[in-house]
Coordinates of C-alpha atoms in Angstrom, one line a residue:
Chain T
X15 CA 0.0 0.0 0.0
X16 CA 1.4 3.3 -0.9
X17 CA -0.7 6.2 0.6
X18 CA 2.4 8.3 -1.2
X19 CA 2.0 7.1 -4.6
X20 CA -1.8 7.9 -4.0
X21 CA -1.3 11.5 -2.9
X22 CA 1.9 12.0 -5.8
X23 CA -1.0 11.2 -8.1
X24 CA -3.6 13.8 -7.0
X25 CA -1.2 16.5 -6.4
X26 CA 0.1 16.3 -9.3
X27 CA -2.9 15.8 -11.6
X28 CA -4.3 18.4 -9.3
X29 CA -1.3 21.5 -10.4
X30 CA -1.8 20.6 -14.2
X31 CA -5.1 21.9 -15.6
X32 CA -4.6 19.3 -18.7
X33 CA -4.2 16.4 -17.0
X34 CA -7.2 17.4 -14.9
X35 CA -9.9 17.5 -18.0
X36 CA -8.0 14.0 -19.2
X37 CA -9.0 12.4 -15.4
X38 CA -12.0 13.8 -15.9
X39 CA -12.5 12.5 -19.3
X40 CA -11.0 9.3 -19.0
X41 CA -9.9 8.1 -15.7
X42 CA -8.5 4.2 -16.7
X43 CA -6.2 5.8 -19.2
X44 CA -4.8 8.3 -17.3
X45 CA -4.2 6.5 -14.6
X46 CA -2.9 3.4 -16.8
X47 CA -0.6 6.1 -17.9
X48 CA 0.5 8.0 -15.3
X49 CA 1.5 5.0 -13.2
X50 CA 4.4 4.0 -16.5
X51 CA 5.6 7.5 -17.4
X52 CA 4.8 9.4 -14.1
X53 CA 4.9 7.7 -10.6
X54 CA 8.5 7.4 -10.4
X55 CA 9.6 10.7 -11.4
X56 CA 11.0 12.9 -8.4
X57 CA 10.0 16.1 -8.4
X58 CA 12.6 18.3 -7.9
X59 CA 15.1 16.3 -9.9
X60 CA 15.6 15.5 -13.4
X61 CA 13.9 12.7 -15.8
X62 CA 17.1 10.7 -15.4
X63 CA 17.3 10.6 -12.1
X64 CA 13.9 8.7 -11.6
X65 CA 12.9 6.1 -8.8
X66 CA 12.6 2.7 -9.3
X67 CA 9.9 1.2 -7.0
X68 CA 6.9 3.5 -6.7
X69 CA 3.3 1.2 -8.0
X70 CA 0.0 1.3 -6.9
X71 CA -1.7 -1.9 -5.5
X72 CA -4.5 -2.8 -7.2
X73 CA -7.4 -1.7 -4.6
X74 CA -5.5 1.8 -5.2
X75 CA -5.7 1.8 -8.8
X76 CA -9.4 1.2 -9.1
X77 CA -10.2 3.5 -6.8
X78 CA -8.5 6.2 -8.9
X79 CA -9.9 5.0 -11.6
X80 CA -13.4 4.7 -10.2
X81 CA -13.2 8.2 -9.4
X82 CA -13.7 6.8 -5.6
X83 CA -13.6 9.5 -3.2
X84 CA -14.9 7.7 -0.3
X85 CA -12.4 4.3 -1.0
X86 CA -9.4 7.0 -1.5
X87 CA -10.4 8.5 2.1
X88 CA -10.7 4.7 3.6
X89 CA -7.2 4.1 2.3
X90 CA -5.7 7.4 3.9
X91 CA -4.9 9.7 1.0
X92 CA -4.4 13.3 2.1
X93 CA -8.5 14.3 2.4
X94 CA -7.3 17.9 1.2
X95 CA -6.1 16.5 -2.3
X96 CA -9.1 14.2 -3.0
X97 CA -11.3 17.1 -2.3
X98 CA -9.7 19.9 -4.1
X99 CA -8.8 18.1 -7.3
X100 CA -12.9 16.3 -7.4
X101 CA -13.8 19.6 -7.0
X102 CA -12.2 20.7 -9.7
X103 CA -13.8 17.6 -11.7
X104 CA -17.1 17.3 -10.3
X105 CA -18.4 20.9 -9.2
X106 CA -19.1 22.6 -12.2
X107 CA -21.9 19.7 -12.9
X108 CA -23.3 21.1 -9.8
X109 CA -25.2 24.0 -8.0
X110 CA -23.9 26.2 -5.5
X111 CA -21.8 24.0 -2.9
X112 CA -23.9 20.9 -4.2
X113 CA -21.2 18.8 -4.7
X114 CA -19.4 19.6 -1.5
X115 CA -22.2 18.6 0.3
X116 CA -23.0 15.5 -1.6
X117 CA -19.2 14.4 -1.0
X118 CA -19.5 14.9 3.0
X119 CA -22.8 12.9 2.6
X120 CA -21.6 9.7 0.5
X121 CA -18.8 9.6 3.3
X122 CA -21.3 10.0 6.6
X123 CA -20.5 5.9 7.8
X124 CA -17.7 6.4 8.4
X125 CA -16.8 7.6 12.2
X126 CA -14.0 8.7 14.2
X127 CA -10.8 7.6 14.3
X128 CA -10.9 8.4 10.7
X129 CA -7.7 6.4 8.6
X130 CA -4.1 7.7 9.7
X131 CA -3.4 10.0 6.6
X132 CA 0.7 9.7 7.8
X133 CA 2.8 9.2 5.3
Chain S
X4 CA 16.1 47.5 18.2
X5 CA 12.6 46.9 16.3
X6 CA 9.4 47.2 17.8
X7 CA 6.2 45.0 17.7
X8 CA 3.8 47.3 16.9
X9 CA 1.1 44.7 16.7
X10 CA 0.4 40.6 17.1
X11 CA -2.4 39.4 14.9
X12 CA -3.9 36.0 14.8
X13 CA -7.1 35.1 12.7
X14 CA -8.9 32.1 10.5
X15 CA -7.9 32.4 7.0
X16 CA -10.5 31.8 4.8
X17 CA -10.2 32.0 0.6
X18 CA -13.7 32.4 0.1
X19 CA -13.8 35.8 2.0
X20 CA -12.2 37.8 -1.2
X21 CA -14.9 36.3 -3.9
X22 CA -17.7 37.3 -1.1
X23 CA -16.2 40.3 -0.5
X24 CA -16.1 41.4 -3.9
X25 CA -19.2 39.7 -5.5
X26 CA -22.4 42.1 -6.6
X27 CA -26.0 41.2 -7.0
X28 CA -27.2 37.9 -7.4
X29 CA -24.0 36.4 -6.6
X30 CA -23.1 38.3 -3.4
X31 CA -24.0 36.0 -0.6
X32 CA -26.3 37.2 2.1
X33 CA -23.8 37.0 5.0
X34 CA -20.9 39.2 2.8
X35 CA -21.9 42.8 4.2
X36 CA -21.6 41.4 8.1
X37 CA -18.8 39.6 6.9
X38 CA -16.8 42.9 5.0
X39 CA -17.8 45.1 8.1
X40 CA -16.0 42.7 10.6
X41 CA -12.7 42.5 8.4
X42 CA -12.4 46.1 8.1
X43 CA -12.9 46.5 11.4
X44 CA -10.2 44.3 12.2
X45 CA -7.9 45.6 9.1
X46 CA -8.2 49.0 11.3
X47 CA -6.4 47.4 13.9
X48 CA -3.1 46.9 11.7
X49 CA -3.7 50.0 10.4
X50 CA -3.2 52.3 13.7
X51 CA -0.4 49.8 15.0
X52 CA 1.7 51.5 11.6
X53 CA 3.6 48.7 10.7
X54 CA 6.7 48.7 8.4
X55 CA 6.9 45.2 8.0
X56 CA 5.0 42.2 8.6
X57 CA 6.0 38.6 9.8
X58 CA 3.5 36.2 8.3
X59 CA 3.3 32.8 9.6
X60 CA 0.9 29.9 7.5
X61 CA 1.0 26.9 6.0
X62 CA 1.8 25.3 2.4
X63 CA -1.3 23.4 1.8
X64 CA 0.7 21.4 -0.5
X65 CA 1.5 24.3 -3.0
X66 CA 5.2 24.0 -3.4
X67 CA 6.2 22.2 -0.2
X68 CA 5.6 18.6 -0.7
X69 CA 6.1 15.3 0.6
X70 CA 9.7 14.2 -0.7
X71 CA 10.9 17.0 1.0
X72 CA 8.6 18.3 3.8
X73 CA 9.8 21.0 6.6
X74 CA 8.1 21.8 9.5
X75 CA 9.1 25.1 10.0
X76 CA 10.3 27.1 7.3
X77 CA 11.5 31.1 7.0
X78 CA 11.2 32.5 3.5
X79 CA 14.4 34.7 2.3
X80 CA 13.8 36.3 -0.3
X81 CA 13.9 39.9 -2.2
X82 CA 10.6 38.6 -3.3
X83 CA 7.2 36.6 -2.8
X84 CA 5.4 35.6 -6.0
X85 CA 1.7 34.5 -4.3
X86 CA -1.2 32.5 -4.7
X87 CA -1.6 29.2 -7.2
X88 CA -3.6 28.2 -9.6
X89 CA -5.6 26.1 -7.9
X90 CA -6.5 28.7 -5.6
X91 CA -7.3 30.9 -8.8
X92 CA -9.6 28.5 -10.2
X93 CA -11.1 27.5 -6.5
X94 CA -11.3 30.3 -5.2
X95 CA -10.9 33.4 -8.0
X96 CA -8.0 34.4 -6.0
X97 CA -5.6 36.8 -7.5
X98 CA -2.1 36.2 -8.0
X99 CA 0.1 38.6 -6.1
X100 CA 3.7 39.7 -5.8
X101 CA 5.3 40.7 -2.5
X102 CA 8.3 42.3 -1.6
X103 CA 10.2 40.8 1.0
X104 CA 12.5 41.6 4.6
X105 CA 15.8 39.8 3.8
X106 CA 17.4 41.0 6.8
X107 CA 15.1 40.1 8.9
X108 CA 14.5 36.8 7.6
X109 CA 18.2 36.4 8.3
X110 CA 17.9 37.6 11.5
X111 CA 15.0 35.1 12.3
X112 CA 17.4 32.2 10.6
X113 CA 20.4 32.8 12.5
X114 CA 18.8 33.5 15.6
X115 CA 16.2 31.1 15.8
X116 CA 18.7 28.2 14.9
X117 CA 21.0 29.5 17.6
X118 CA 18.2 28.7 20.2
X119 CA 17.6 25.6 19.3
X120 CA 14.7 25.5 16.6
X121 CA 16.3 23.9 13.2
X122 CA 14.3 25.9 10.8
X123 CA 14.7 25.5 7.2
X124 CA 14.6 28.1 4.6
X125 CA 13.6 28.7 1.4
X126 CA 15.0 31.5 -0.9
X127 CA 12.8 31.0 -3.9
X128 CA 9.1 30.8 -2.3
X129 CA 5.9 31.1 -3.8
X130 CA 3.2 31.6 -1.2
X131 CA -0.3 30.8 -1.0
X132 CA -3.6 31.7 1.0
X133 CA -2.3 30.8 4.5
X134 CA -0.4 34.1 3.9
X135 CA -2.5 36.3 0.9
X136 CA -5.6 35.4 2.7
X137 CA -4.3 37.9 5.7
X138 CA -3.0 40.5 3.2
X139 CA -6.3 40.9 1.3
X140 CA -8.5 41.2 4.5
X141 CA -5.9 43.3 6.4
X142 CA -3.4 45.0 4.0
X143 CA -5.4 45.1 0.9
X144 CA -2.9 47.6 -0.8
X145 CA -0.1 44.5 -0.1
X146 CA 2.4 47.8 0.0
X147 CA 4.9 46.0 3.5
X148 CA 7.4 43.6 2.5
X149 CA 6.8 40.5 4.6
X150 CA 9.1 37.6 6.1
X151 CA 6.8 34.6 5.4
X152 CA 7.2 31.6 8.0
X153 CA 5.6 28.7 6.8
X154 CA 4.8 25.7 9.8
X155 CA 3.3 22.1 8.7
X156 CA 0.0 22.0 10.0
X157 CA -1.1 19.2 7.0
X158 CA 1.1 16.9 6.4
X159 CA 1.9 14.1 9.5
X160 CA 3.9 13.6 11.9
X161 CA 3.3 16.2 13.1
X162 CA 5.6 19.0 15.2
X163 CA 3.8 18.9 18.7
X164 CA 1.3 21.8 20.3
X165 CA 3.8 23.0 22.7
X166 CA 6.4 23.4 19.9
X167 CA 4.2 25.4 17.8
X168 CA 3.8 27.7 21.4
X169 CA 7.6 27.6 22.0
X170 CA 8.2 28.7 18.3
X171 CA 5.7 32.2 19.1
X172 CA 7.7 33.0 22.2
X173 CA 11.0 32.9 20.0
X174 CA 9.9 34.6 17.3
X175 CA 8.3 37.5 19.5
X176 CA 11.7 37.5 21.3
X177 CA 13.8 37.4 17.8
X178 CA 11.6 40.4 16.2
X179 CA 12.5 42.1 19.4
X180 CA 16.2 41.6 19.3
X181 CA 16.1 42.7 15.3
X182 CA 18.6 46.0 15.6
X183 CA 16.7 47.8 13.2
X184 CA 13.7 50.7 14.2
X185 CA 11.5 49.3 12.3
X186 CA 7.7 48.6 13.7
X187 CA 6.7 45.2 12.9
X188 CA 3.4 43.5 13.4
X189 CA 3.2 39.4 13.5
X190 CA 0.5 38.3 11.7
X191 CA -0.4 34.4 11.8
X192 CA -3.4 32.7 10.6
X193 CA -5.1 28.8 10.9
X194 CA -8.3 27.4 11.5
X195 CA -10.5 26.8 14.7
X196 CA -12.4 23.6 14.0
X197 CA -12.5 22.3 10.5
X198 CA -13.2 19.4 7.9
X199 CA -12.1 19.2 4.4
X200 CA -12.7 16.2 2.8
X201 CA -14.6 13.9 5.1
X202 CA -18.2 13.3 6.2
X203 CA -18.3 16.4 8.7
X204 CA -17.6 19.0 6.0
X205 CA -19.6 21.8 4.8
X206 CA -22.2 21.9 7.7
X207 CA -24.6 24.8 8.7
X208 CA -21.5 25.4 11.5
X209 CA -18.3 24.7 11.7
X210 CA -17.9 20.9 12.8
X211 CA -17.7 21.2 16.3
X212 CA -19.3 24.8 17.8
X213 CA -18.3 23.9 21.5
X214 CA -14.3 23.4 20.5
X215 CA -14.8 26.6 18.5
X216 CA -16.0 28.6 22.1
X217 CA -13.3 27.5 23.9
X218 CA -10.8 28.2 21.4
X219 CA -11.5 31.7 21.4
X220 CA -11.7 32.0 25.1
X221 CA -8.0 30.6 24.9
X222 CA -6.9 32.9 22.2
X223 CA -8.7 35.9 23.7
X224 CA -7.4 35.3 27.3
X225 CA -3.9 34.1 26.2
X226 CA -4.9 30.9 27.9
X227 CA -1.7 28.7 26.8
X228 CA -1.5 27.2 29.7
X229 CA -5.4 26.1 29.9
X230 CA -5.1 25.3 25.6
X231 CA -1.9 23.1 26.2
X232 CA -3.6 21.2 28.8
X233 CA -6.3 20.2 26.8
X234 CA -5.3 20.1 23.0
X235 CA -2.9 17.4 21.7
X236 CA -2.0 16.1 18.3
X237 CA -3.9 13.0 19.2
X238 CA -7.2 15.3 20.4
X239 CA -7.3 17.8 17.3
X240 CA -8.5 14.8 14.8
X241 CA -12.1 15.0 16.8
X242 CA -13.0 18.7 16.5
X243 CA -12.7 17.9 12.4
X244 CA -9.8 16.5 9.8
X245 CA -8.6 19.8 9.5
X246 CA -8.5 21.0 13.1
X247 CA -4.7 20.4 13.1
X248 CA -4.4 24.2 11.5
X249 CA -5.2 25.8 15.4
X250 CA -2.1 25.2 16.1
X251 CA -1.0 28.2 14.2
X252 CA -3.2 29.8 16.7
X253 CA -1.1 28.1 19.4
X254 CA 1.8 29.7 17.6
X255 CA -0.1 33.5 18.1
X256 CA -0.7 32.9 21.5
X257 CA 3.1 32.0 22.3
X258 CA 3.8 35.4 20.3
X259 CA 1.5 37.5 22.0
X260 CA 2.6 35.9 25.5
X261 CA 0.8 34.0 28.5
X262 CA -2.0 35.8 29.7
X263 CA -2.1 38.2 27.5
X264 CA -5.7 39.5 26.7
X265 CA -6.4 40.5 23.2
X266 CA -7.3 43.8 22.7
X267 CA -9.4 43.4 19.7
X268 CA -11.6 39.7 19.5
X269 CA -14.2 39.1 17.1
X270 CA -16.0 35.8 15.6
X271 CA -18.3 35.0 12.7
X272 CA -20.1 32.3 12.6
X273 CA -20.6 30.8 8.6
X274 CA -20.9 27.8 7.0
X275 CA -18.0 25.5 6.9
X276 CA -16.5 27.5 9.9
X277 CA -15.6 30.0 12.1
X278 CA -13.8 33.1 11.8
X279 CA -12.4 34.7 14.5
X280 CA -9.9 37.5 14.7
X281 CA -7.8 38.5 17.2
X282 CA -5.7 41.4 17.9
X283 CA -3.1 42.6 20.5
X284 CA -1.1 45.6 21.2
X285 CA 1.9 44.5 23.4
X286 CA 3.5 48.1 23.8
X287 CA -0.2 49.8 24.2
X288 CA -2.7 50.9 22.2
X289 CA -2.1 53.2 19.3
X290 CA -3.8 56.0 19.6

């Protein structure tokens, strides 16, 4: 399980306004994608100097690709990525804090402690 | 030697500037109440006469990020470029650029690692609403060059409560050691209680009104003592997910000193959350 790999992914789909509209439009392939070309590359250094071990378990990749908020939360991704990059999906098919609300709701079973978020 | 002309601690929130500058049909019913109490508070900076501002926030995982995460974090620079584009398309928030203090973030650096707090530094920083959030609602015309002190409130493990308190008493002592007569106000911002991104989100309140009351009787009495004692890492998860962000308020109350009574305290009570806004004068009133 690699509640890193999870959070690489939405922050850094999240910062790039294309990739956004292409998880949007087609969550399997970007995420099919992003996994070969992108999970491994470290940020602040160059495309040479990539890692060699980062993958996503297979509970992980389906719930990116099923757009799963509430399985993303229940795995311990950062709750402030998930829910600034789905906004950025899902509100405009909404009204006025619609979707926010809707989000909250779909996740009201689950209680306190919520999943450790630590990385 | 520098004087602190004011200590500020308030709720940031990136909403406020859309409300604030919406019209008609899309100005939400609670902006007027809401634009009255800012620039009532923004008057509060403004009679303290500040040359310079120390702003302490938080990356919300902006440019700070997990392979490389500080906890605390001074900002040295001749300049700040602000606010992200996902704040811009979230919030309509409006990029900024700030000048910035470099001597006094070297100051802060040198002195602050000589007692004992390892901060790190960053000399190319772009900042984000933690720290433009305060700037709109108290120094619209974003005219004072700033030192920006970023702490992680976000990203676990955690620094602990008492750290974040220790780290407000050093910078309060620090600004007053700076050999320069400058007035500076400390400006820090964070949350009372909050969710983002679980079931308690986006209520008619924030998620937990009773940790909300207390909080500002802390804050307001410069209760540290009576705060510490009751808020731990452990203890924040149950006012709401995001609750973790009063600890910047911890970090205000260790600037503005035990005990010390705010002289200006106001709250709002909206959706989502609570604002509250806080305000001390440590060497009097202005007049």
């Amino acid at each position: 399980m690699s509640k890193y790999l999870l959070d690489k992914f939405l922050f850094t789909v999240d910062r790039d306004p294309e990739l956004v509209e292409r998880y949007r439009e087609d969550p399997v392939g970007t995420v099919s994608w992003w996994e070969a070309e992108r999970a491994n590359t470290i940020l602040s250094c160059t495309d040479q100097e990539r890692s060699t071990w980062l993958a996503f378990t297979e509970e992980e990749r389906q719930a990116l690709r099923e757009h799963d908020h509430v399985a993303l939360f229940q795995m311990g991704a950062h709750p402030f990525l998930t829910l600034t990059l789905f906004i950025a999906i899902f509100e405009r098919d909404h009204g006025p804090l619609e979707y926010q609300k809707a989000y909250g709701a779909a996740m009201r079973h689950i209680s306190l402690p919520y999943p450790d978020i630590a990385t | 030697m520098a004087t602190v002309a004011a200590v500020i601690a308030s709720t940031h929130h990136p909403f406020y500037y859309r409300a604030s500058t919406s019209a008609g049909a899309d100005r939400p019913p609670f902006a007027d109440t809401w634009v009255a109490k800012v620039e009532a508070f923004r008057e509060t900076l403004t009679r303290a006469e500040p040359d310079v501002l120390v702003m302490v926030g938080s990356d919300h995982f902006h440019q700070l990020w997990l392979d490389n995460m500080p906890q605390f974090l001074v900002g040295k620079a001749p300049f700040f470029d602000a606010n992200f584009h996902n704040e811009e398309r979230e919030f309509g928030l409006p990029r900024m650029t700030l000048r910035g203090q470099e001597d006094l973030a070297a100051h802060l650096l040198r002195s602050g690692l000589d007692a004992d707090f390892d901060l790190a530094f960053s000399n190319e920083l772009r900042i984000d609403h933690s720290i433009t959030c305060p700037i709109i609602t108290l120094r619209p015309q974003a005219d004072l060059p700033i030192v920006p002190i970023y702490t992680n409130i976000f990203a676990p493990p955690l620094p602990q409560p008492k750290r974040f308190v220790q780290l407000g008493r050093a910078i309060r002592e620090m600004v007053e050691s700076w050999p320069e007569d400058k007035r500076v106000a400390i400006i820090g911002t964070g949350h009372l209680s909050l969710e983002l991104g679980g079931p308690r989100q986006f209520g008619e309140h924030g998620p937990d009104p009773e940790f909300d009351r207390k909080a500002v009787e802390w804050i307001a009495g410069g209760d540290i003592e009576g705060c510490l004692a009751e808020v731990t890492l452990d203890s924040l998860h149950r006012p709401g997910n995001a609750t973790h962000g009063f600890m910047d308020f911890m970090l205000m109350m260790g600037v503005a000193g035990e005990g010390a009574k705010a002289d200006h305290v106001d709250t709002l009570d909206l959706f989502h959350t609570m604002e509250a806004y806080f305000t001390w004068y440590p060497n009097g009133a202005p007049a």
